[in-house]
mmCIF file of N, CA and C in Angstrom:
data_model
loop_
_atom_site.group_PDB
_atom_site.id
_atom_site.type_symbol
_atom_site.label_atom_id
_atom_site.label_comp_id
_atom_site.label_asym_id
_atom_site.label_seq_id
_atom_site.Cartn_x
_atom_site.Cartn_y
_atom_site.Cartn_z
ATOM 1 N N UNK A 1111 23.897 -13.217 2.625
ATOM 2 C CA UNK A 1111 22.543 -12.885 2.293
ATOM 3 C C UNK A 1111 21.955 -11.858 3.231
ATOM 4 N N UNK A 1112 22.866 -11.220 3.692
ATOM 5 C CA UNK A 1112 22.321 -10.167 4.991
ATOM 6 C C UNK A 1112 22.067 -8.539 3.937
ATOM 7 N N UNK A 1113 22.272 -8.313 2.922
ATOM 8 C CA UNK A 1113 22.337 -7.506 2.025
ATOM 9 C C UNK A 1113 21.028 -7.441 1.048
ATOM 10 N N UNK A 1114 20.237 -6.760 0.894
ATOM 11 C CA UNK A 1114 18.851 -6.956 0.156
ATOM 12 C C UNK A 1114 19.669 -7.022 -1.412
ATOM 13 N N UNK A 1115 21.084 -6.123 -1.841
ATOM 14 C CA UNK A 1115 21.547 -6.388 -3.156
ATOM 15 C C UNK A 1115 21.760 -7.404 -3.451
ATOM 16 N N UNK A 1116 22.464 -8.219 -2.389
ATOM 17 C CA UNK A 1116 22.882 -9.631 -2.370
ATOM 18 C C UNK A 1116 22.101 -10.380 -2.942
ATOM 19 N N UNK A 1117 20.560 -10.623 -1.742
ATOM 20 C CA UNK A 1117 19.850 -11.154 -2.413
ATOM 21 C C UNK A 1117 18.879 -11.674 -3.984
ATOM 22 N N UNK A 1118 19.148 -10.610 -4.260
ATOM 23 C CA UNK A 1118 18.436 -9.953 -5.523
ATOM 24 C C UNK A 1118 19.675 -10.771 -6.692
ATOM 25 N N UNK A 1119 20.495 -10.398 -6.181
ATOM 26 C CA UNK A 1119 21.531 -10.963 -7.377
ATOM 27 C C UNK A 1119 21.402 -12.445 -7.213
ATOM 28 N N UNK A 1120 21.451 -12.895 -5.824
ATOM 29 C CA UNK A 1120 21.282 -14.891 -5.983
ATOM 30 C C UNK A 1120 20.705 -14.859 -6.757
ATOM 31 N N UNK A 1121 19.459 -14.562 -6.543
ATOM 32 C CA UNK A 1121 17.916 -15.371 -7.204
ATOM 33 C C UNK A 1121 18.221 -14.401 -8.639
ATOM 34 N N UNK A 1122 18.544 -13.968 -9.402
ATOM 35 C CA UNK A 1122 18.436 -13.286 -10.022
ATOM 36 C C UNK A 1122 17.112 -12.191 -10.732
ATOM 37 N N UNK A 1123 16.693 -11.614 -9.321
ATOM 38 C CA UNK A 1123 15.562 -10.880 -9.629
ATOM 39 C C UNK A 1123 15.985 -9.561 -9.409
ATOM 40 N N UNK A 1124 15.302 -8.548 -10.633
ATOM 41 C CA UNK A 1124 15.756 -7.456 -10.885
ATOM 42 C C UNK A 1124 14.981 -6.096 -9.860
ATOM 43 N N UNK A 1125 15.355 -5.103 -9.725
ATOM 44 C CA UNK A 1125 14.509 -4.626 -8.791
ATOM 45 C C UNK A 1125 13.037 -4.058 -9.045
ATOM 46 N N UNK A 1126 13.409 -3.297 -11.194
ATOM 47 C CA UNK A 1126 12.266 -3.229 -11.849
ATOM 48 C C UNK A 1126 11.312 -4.734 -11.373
ATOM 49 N N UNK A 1127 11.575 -5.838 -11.862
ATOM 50 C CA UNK A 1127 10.624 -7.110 -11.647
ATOM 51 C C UNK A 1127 10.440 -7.085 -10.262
ATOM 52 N N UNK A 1128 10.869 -6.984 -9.024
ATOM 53 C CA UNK A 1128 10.063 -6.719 -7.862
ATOM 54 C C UNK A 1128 9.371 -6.078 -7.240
ATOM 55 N N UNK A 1129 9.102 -4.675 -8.149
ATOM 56 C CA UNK A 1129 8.704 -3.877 -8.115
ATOM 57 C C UNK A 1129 6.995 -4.223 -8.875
ATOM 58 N N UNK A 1130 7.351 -4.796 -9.728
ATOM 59 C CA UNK A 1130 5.707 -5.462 -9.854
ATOM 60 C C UNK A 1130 5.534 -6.952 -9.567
ATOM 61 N N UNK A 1131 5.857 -7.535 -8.879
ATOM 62 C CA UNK A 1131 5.564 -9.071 -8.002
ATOM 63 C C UNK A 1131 4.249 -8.720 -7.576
ATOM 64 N N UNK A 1132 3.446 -9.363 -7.321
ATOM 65 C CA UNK A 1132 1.707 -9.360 -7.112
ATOM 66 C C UNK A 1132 1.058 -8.264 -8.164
ATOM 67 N N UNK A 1133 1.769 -7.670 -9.105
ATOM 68 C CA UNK A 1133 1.038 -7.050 -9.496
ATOM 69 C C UNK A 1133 -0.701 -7.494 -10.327
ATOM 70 N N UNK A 1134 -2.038 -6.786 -9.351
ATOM 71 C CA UNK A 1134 -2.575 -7.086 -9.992
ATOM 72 C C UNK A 1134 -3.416 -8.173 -8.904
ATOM 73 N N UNK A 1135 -2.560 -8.367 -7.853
ATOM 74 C CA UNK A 1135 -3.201 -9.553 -6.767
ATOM 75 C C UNK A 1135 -3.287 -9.294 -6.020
ATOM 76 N N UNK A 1136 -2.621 -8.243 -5.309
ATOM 77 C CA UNK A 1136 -1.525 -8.100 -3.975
ATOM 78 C C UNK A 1136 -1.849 -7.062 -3.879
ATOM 79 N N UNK A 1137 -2.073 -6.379 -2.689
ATOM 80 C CA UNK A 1137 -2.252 -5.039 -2.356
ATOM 81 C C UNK A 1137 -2.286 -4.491 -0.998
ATOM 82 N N UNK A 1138 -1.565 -3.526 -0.443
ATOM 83 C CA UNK A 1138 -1.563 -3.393 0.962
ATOM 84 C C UNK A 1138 -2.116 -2.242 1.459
ATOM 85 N N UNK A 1139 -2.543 -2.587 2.926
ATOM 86 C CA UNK A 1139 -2.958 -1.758 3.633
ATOM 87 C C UNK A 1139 -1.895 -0.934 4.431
ATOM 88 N N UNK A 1140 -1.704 0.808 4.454
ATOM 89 C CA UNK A 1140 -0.865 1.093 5.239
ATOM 90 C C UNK A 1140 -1.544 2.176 5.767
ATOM 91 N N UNK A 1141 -1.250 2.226 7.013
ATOM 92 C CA UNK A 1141 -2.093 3.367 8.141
ATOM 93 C C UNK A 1141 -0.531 4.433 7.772
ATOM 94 N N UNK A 1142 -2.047 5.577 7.737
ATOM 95 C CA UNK A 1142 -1.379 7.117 7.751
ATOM 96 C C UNK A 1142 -1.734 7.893 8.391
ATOM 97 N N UNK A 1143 -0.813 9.546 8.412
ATOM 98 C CA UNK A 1143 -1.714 10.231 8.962
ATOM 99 C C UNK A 1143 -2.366 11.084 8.083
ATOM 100 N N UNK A 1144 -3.432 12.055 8.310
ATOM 101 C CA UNK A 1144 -4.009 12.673 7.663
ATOM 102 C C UNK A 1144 -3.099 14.086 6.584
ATOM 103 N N UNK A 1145 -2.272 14.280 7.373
ATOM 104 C CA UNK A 1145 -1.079 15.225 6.951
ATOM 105 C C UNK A 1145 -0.365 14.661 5.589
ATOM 106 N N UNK A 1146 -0.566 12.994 5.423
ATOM 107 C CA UNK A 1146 0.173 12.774 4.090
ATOM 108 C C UNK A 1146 -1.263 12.537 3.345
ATOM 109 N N UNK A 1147 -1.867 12.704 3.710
ATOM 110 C CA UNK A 1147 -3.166 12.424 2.491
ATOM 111 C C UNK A 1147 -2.322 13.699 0.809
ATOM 112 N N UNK A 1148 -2.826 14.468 1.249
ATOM 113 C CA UNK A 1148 -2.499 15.402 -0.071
ATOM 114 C C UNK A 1148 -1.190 15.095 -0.755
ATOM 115 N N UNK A 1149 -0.298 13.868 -0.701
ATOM 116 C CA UNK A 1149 1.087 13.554 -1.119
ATOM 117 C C UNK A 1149 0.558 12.312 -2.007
ATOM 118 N N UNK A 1150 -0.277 11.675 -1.449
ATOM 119 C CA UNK A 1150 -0.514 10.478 -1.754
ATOM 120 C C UNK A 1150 -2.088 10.505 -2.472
ATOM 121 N N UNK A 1151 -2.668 11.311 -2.496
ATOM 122 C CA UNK A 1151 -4.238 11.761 -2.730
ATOM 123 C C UNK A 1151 -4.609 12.948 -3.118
ATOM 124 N N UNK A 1152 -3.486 13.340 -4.825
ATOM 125 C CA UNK A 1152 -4.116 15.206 -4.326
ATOM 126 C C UNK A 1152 -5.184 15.506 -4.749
ATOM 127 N N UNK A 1153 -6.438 14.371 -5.361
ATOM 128 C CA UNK A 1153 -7.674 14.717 -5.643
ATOM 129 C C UNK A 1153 -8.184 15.031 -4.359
ATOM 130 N N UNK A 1154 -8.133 14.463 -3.106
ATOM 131 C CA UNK A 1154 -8.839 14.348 -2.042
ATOM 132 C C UNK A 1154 -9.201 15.631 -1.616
ATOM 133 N N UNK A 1155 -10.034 15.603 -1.089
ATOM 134 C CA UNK A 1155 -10.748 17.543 0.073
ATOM 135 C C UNK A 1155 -9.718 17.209 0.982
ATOM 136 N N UNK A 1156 -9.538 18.277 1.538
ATOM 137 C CA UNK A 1156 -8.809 18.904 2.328
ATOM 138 C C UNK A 1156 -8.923 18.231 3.793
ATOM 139 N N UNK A 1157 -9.046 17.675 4.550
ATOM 140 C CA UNK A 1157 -9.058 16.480 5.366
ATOM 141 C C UNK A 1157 -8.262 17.408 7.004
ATOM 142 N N UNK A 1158 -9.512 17.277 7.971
ATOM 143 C CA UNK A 1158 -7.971 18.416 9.549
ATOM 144 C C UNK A 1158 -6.997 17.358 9.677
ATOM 145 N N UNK A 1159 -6.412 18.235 10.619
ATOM 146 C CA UNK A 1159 -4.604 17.410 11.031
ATOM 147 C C UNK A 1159 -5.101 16.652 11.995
ATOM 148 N N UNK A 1160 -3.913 15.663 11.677
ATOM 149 C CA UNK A 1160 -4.035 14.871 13.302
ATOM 150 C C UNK A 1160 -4.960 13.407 13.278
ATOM 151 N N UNK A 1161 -5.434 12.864 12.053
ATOM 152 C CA UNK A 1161 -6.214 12.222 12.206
ATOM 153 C C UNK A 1161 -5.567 10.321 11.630
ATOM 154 N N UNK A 1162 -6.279 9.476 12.284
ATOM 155 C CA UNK A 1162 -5.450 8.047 11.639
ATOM 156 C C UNK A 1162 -6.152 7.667 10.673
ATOM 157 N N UNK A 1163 -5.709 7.315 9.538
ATOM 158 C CA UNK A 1163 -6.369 6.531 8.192
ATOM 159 C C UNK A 1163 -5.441 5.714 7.985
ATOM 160 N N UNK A 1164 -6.027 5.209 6.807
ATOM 161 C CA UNK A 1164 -5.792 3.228 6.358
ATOM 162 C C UNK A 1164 -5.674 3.872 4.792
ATOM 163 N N UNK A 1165 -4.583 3.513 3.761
ATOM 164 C CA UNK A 1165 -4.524 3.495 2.544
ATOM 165 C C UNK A 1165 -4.299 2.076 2.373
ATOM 166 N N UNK A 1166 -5.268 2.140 1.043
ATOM 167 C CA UNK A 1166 -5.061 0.576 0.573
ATOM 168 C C UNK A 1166 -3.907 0.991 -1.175
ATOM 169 N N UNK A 1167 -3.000 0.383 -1.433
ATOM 170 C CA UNK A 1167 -1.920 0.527 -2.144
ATOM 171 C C UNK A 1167 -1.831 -1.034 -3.214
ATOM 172 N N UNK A 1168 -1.744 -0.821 -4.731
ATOM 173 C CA UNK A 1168 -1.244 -1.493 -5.106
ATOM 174 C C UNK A 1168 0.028 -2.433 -4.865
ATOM 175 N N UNK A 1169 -0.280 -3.440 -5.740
ATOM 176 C CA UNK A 1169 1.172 -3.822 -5.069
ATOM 177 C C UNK A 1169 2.806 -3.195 -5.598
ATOM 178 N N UNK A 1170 2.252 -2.660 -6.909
ATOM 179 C CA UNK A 1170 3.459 -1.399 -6.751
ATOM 180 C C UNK A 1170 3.543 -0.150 -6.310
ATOM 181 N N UNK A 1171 2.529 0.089 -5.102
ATOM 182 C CA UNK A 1171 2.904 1.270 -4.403
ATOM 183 C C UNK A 1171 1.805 2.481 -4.822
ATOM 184 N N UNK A 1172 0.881 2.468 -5.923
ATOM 185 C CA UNK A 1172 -0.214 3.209 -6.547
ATOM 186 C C UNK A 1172 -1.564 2.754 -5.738
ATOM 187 N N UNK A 1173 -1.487 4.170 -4.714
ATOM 188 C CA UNK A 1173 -2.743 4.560 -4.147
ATOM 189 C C UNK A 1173 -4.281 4.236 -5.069
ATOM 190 N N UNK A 1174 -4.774 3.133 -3.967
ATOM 191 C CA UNK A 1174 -6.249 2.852 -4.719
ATOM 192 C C UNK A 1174 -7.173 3.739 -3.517
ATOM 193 N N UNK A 1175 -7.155 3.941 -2.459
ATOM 194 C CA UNK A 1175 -8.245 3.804 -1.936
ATOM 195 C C UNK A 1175 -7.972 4.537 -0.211
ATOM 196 N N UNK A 1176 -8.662 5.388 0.096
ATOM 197 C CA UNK A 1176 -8.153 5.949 1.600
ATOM 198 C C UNK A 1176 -9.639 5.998 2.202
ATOM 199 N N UNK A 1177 -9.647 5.750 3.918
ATOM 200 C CA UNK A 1177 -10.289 5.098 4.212
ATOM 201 C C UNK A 1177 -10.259 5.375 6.373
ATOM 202 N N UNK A 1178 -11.128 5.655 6.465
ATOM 203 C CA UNK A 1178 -10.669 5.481 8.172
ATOM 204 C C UNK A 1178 -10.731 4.414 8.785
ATOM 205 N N UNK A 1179 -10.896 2.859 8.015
ATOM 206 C CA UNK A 1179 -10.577 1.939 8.990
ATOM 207 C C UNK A 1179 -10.287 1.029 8.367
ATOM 208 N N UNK A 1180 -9.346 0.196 8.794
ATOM 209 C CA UNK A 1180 -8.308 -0.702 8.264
ATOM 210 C C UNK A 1180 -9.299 -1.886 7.980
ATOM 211 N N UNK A 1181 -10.253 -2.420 8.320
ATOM 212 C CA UNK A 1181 -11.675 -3.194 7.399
ATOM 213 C C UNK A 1181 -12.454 -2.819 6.389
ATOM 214 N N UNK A 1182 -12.222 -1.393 6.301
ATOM 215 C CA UNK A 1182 -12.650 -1.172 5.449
ATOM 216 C C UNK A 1182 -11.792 -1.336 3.921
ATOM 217 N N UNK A 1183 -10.262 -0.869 4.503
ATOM 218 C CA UNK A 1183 -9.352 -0.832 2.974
ATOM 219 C C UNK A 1183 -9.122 -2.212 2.904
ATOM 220 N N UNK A 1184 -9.330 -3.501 3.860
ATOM 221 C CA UNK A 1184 -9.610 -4.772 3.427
ATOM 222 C C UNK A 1184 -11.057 -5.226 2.438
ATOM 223 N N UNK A 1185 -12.123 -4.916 2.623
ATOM 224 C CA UNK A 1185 -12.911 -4.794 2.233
ATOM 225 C C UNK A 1185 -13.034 -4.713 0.937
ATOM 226 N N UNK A 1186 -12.133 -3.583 0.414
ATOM 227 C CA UNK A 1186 -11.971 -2.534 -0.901
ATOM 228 C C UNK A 1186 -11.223 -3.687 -1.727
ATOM 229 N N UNK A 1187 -10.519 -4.283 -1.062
ATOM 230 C CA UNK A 1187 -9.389 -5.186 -1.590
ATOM 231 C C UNK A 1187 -10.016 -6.234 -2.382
ATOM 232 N N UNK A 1188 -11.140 -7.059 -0.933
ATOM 233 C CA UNK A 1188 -11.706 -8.219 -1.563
ATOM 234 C C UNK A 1188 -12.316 -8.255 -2.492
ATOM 235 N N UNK A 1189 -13.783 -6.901 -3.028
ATOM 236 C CA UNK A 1189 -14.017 -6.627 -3.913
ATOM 237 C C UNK A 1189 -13.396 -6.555 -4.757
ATOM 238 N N UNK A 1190 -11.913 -6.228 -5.034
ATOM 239 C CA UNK A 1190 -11.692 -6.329 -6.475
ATOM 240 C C UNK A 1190 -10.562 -7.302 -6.650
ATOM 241 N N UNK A 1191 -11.116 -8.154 -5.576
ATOM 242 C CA UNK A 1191 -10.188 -9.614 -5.977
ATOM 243 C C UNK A 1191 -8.671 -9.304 -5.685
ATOM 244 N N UNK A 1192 -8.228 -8.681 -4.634
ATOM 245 C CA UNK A 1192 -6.836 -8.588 -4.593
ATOM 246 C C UNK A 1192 -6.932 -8.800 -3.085
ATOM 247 N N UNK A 1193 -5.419 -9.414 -2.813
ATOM 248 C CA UNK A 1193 -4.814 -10.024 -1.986
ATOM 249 C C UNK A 1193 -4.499 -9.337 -0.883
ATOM 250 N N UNK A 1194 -5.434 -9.011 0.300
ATOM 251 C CA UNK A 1194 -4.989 -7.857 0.953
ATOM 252 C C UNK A 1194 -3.706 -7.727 2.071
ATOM 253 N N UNK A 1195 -2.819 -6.979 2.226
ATOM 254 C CA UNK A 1195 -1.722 -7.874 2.888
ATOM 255 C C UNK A 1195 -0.922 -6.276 4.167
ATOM 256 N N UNK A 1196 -0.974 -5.891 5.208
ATOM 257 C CA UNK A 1196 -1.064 -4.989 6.150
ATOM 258 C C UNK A 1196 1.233 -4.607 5.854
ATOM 259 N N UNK A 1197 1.154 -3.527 6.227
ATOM 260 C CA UNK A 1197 2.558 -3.237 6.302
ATOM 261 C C UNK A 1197 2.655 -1.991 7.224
ATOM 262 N N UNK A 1198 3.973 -1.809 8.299
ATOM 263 C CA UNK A 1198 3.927 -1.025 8.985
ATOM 264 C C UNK A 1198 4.458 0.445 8.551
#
């Protein structure tokens, strides 16, 4: 079980189906830098270099919400009833 394929095959969960697990509940906070904003945000203004932000992320990975402080993209979370959960 030292193998993430491994695992997946015990339990028989597919990677599509883990790919939406919390979907809908679950949502994480991940600190960025300002340099990936436009990858992850290309509505956003133009934002200087160098700076720390907080994205709050579905739980499949679809940018809800950017933010300069990690209470705040908790915040964002509770309001809409999702599960807020930090990742490095």
């Amino acid at each position: 079980m030292t193998e993430a394929g491994t695992v997946l095959e015990n339990v028989g969960v597919t990677p599509e189906a883990l790919a939406h697990l919390g979907e809908g509940h679950i949502a994480y906070v991940k600190q960025i830098r300002s340099e990936d904003v436009p990858g992850l945000f290309p509505q956003a203004p133009e934002i200087a270099p160098g700076l720390k932000l907080f994205a709050l992320h579905s739980a499949d990975g679809t940018p809800i919400m950017l933010t300069d402080s990690r209470e705040a993209a908790i915040a964002n979370a509770w309001s809409q009833e999702l599960q807020a959960v930090s990742v490095h």
